[in-house]
PDB file of C-alpha atoms in Angstrom:
ATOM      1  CA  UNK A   7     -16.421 -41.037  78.016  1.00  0.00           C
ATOM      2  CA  UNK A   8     -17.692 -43.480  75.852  1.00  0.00           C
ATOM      3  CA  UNK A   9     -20.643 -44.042  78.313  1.00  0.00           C
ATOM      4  CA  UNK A  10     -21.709 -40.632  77.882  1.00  0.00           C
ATOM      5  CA  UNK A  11     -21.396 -40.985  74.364  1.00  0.00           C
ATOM      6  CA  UNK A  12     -24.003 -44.161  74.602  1.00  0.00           C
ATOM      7  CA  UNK A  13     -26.124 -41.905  76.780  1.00  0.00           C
ATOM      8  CA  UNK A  14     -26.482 -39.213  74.406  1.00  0.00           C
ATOM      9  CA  UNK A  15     -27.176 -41.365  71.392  1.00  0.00           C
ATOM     10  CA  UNK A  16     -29.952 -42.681  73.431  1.00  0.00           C
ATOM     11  CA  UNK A  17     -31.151 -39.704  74.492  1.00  0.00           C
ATOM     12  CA  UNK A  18     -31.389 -38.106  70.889  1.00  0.00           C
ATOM     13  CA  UNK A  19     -34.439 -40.196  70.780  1.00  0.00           C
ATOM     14  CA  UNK A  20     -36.134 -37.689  72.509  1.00  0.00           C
ATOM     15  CA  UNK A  21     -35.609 -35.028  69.934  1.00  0.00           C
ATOM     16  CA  UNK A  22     -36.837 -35.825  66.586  1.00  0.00           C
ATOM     17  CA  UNK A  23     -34.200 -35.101  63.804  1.00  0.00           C
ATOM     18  CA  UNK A  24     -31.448 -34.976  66.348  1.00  0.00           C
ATOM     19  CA  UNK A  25     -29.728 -38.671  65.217  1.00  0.00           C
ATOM     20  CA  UNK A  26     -30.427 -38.504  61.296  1.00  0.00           C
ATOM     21  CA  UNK A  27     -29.063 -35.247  61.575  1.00  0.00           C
ATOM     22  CA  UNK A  28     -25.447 -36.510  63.636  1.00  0.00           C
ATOM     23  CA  UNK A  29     -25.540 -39.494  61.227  1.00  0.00           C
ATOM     24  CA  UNK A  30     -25.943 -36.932  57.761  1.00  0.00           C
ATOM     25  CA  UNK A  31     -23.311 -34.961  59.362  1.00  0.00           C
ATOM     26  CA  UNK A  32     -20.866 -37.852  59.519  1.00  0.00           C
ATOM     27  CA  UNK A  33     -21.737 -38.809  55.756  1.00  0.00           C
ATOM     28  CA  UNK A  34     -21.593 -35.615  54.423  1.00  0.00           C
ATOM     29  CA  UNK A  35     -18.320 -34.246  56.774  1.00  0.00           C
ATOM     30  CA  UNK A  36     -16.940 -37.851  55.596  1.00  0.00           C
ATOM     31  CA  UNK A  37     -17.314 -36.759  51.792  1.00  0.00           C
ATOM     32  CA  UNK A  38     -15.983 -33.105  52.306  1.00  0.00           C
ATOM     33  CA  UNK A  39     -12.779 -34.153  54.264  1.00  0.00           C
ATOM     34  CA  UNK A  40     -12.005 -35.978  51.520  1.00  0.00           C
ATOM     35  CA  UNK A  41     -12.353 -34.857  48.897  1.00  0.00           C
ATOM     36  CA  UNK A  42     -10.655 -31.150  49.844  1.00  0.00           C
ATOM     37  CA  UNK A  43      -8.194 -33.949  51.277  1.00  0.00           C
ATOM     38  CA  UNK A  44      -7.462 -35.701  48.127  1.00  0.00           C
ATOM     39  CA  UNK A  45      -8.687 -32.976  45.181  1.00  0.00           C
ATOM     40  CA  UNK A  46      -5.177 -31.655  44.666  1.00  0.00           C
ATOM     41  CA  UNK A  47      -3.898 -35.103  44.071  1.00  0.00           C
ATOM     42  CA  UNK A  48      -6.753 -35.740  41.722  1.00  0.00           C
ATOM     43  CA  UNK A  49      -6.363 -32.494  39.732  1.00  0.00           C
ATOM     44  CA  UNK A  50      -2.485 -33.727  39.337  1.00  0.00           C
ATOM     45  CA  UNK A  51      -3.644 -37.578  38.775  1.00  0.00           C
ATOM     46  CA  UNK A  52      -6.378 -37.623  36.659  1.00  0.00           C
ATOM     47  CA  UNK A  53      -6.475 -34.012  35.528  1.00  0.00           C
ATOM     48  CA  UNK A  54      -3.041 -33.190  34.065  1.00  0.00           C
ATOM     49  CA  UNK A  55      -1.933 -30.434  36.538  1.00  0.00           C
ATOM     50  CA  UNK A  56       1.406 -29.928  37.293  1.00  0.00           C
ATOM     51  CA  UNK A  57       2.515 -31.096  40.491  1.00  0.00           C
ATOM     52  CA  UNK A  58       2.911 -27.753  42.968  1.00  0.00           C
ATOM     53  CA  UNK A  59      -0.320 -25.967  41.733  1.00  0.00           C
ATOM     54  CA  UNK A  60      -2.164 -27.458  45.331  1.00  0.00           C
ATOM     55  CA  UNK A  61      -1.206 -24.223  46.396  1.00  0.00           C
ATOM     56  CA  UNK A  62      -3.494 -22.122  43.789  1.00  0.00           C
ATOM     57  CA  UNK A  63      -6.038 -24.631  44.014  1.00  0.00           C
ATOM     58  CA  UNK A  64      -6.419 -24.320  47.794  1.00  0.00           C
ATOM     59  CA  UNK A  65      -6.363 -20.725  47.314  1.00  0.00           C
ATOM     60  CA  UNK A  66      -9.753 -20.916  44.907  1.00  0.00           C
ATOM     61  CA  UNK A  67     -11.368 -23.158  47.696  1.00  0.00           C
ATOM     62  CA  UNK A  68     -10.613 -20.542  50.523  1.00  0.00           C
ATOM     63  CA  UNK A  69     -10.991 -17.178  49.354  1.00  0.00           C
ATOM     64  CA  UNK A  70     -14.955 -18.323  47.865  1.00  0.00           C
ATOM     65  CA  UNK A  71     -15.958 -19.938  50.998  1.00  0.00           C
ATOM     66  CA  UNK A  72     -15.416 -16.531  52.814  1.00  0.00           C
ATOM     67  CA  UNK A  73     -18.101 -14.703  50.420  1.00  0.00           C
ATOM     68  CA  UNK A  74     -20.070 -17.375  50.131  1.00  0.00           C
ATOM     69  CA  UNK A  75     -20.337 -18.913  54.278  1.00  0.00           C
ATOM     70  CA  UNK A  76     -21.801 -15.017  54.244  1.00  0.00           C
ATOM     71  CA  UNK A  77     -24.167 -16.020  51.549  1.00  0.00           C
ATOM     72  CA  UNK A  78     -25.271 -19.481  52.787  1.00  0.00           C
ATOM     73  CA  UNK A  79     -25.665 -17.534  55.982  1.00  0.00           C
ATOM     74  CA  UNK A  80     -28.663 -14.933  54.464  1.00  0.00           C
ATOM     75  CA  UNK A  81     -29.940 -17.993  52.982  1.00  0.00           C
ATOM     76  CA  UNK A  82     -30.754 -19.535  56.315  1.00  0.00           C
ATOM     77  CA  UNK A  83     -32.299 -16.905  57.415  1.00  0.00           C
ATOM     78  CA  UNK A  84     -34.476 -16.690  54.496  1.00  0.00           C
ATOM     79  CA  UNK A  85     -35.477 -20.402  54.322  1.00  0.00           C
ATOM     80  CA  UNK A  86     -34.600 -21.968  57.407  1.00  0.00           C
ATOM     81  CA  UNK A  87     -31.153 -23.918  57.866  1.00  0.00           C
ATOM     82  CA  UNK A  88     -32.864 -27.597  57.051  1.00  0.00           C
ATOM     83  CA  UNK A  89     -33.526 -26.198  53.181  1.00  0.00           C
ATOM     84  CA  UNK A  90     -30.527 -24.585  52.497  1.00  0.00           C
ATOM     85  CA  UNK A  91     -28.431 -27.462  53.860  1.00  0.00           C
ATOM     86  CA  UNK A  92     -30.364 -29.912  51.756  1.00  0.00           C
ATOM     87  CA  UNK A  93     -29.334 -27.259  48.760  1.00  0.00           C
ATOM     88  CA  UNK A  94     -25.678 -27.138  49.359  1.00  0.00           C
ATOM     89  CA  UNK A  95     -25.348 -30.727  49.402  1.00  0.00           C
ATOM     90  CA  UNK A  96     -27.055 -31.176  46.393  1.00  0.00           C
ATOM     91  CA  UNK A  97     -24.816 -28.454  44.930  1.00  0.00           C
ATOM     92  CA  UNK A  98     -22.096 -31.049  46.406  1.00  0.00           C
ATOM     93  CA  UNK A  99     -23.068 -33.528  44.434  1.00  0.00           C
ATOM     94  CA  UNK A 100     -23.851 -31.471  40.932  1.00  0.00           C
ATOM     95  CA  UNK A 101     -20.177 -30.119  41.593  1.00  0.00           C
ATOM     96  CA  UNK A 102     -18.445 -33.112  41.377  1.00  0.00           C
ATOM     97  CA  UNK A 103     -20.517 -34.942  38.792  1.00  0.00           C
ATOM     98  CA  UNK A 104     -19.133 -32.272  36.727  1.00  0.00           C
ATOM     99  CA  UNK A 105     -15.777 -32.401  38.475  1.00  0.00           C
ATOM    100  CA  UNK A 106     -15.781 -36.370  37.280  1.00  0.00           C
ATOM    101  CA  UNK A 107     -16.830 -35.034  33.796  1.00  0.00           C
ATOM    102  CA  UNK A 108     -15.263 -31.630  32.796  1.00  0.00           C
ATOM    103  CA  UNK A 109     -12.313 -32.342  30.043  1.00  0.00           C
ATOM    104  CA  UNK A 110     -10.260 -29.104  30.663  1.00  0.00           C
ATOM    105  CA  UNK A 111      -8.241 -28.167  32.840  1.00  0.00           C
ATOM    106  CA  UNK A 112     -10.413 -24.341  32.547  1.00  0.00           C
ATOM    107  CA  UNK A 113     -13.500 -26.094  33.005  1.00  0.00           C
ATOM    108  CA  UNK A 114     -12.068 -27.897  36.202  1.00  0.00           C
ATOM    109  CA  UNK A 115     -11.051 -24.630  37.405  1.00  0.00           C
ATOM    110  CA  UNK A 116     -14.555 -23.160  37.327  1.00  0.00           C
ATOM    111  CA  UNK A 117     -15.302 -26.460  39.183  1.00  0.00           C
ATOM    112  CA  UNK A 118     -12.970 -25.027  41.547  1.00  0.00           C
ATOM    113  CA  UNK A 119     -14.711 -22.018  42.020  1.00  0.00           C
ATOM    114  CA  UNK A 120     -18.191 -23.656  42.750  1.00  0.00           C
ATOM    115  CA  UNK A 121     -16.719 -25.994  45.665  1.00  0.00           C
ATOM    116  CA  UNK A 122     -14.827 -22.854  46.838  1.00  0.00           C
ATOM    117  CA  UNK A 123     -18.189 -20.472  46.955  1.00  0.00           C
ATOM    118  CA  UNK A 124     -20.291 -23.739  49.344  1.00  0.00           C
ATOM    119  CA  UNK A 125     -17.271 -25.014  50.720  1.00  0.00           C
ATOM    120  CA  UNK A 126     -17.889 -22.921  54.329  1.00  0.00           C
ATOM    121  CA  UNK A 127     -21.873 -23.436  53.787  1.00  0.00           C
ATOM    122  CA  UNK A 128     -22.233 -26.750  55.714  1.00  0.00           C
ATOM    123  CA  UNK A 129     -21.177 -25.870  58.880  1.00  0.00           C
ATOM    124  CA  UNK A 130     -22.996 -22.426  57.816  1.00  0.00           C
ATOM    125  CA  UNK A 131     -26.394 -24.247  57.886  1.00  0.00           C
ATOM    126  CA  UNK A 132     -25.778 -27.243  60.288  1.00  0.00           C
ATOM    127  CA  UNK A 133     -25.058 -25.619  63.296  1.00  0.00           C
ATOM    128  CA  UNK A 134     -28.396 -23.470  63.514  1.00  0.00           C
ATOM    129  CA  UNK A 135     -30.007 -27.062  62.393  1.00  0.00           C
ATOM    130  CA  UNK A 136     -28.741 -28.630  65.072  1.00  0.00           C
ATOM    131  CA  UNK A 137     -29.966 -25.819  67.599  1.00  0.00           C
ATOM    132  CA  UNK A 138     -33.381 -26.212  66.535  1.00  0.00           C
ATOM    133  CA  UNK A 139     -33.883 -29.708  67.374  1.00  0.00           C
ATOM    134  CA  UNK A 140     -32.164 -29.789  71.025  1.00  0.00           C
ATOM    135  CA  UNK A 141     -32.924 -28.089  73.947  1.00  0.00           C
ATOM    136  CA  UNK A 142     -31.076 -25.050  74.219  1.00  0.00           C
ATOM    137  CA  UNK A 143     -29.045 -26.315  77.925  1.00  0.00           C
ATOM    138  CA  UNK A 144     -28.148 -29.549  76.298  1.00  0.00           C
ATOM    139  CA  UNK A 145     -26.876 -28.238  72.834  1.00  0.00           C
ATOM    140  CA  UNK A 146     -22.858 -28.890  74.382  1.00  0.00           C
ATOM    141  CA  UNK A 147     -23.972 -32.573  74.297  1.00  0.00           C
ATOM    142  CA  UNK A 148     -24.995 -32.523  70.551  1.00  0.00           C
ATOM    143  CA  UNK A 149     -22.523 -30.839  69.333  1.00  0.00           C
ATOM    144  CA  UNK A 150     -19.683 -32.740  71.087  1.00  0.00           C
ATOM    145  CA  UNK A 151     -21.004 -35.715  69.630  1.00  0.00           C
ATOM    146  CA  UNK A 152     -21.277 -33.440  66.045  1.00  0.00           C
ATOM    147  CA  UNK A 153     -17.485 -33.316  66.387  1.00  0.00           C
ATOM    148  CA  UNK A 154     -16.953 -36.726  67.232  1.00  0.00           C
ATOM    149  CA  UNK A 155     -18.870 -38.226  64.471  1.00  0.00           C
ATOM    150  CA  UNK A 156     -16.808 -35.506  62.430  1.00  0.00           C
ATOM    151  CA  UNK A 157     -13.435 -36.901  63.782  1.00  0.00           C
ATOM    152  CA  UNK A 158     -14.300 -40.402  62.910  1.00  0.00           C
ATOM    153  CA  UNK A 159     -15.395 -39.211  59.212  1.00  0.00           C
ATOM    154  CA  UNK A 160     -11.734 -38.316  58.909  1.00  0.00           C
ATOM    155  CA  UNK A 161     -10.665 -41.922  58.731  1.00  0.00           C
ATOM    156  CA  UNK A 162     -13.744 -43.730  57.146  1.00  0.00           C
ATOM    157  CA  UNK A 163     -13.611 -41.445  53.496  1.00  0.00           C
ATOM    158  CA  UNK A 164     -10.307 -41.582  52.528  1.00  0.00           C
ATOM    159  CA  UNK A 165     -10.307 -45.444  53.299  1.00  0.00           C
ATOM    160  CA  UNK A 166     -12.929 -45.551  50.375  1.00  0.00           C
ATOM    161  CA  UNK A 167     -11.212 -43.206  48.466  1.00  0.00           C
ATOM    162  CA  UNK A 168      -8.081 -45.657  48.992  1.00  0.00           C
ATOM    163  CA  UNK A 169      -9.741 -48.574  48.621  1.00  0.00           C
ATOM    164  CA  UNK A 170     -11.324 -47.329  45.508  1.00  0.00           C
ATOM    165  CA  UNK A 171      -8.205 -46.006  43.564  1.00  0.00           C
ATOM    166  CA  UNK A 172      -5.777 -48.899  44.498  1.00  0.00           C
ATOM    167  CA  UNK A 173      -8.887 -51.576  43.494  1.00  0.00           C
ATOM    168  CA  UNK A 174      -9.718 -49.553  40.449  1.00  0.00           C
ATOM    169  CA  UNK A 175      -6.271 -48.655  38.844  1.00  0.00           C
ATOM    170  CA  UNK A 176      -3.972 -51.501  37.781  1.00  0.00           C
ATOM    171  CA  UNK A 177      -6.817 -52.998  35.733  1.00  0.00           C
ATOM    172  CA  UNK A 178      -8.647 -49.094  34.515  1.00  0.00           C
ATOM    173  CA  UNK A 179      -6.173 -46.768  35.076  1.00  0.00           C
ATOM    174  CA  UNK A 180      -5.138 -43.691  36.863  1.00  0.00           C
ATOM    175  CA  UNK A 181      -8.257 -41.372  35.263  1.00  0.00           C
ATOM    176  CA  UNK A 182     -10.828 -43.659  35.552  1.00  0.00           C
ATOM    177  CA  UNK A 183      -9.639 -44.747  38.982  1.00  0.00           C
ATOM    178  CA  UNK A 184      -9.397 -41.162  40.213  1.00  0.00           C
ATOM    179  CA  UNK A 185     -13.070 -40.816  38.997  1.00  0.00           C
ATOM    180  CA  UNK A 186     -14.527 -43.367  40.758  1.00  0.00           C
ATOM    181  CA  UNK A 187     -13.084 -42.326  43.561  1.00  0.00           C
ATOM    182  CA  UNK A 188     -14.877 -38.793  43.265  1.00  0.00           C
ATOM    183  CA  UNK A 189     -18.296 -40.870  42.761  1.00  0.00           C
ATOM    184  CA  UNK A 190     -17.679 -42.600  45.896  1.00  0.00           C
ATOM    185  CA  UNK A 191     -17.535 -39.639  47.775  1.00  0.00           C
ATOM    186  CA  UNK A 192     -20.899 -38.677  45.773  1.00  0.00           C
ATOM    187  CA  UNK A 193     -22.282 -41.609  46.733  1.00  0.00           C
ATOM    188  CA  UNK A 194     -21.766 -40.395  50.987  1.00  0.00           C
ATOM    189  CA  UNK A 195     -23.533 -37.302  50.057  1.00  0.00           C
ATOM    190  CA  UNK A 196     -26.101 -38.829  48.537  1.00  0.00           C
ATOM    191  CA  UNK A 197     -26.933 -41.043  51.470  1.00  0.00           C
ATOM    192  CA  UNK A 198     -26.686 -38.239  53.759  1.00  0.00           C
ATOM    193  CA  UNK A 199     -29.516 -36.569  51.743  1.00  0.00           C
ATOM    194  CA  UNK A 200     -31.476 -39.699  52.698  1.00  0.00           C
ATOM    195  CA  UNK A 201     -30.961 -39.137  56.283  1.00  0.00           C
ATOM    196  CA  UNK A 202     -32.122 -35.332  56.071  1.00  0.00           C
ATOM    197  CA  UNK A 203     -35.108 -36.378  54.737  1.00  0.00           C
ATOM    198  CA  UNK A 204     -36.119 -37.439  58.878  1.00  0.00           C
ATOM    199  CA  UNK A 205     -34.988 -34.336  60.142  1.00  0.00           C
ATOM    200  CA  UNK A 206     -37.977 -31.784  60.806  1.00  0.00           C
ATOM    201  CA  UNK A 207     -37.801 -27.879  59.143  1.00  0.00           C
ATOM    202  CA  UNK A 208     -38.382 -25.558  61.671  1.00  0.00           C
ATOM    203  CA  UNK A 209     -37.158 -22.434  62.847  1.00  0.00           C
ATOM    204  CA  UNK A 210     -34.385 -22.234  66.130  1.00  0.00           C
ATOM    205  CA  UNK A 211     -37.117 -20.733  68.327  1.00  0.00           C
ATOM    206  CA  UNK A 212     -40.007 -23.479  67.357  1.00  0.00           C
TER     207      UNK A 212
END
């Protein structure tokens, strides 16, 4: 297994995009896992919120993302999946600037609503991405590998997030702590932008 893994990582090579794009993806799955991993926490810890409101906050993530994974989806066929992924992970990263900076607990919960109308748009865009820089016959490979990278995200972000908050709060505080945590997470999305910048626009069929 692992050899195959090596194989295809070699063989991206031969399709431009193809590796920036499986290491983006592993940034920017990193950041989402966890911060829809650890926002509940963070609305409790650094927010205010009473603990047993994760419930109504998951519920403004999931009922969005169903209107607006419909949305992200007319967008890629408008602009081509490369742009509008580029978009929603800037949106990403304006969200939670202003998730790190909104004062209110209303203002978070607009927040809320923003993460909860682009939360489904990743995988919206990424998949058709993906398609358009592989061969049609080995697009089982790529995607495999897509999940891997996905399944190792799960462990790398909320070590920073940990990392972060335990090195942060005796000496800051919970709030500021909590913050810089969120940055962190800004900070993957950022660098996966950097990584999208080598993968090519074009349409699935080019």
């Amino acid at each position: 297994a692992f050899a195959d893994v090596g194989h295809t990582l070699r063989d991206a090579r031969r399709h431009p995009g193809a590796l920036a794009l499986i290491v983006a993806s592993f940034l920017y799955q990193d950041a989402i896992g966890t911060i829809v991993s650890f926002m509940a926490i963070y609305a409790v810890k650094a927010m205010g919120f009473q603990r047993g409101s994760e419930i109504t906050l998951f519920l403004v993530l999931t009922i969005p993302a169903i209107f607006g994974s419909y949305i992200v989806g007319r967008l890629v066929d408008r602009y081509g999946a490369r742009h509008t992924l580029v978009a929603i992970i800037a949106a990403w990263i304006a969200l939670l600037i202003a998730m790190v900076l909104v004062p209110t607990q209303g203002a978070f919960w607009i927040v809320g609503l923003g993460i909860g109308l682009i939360f489904g748009g990743v995988p919206t865009a990424e998949r058709p991405l993906l398609l358009s820089l592989v061969p049609e016959e080995e697009a089982g490979r790529y995607f495999s590998l897509m999940l891997l990278s996905a399944r190792a995200a799960a462990v790398a972000g909320p070590l920073v997030w940990g990392l972060t908050v335990d090195g942060l709060e005796p000496g800051y505080g919970t709030g500021l702590a909590y913050r810089a945590a969120v940055l962190s997470v800004v900070v993957m999305f950022a660098i996966s932008l950097l990584f999208l910048r080598f993968v090519p626009h074009r349409s699935q069929t080019g």
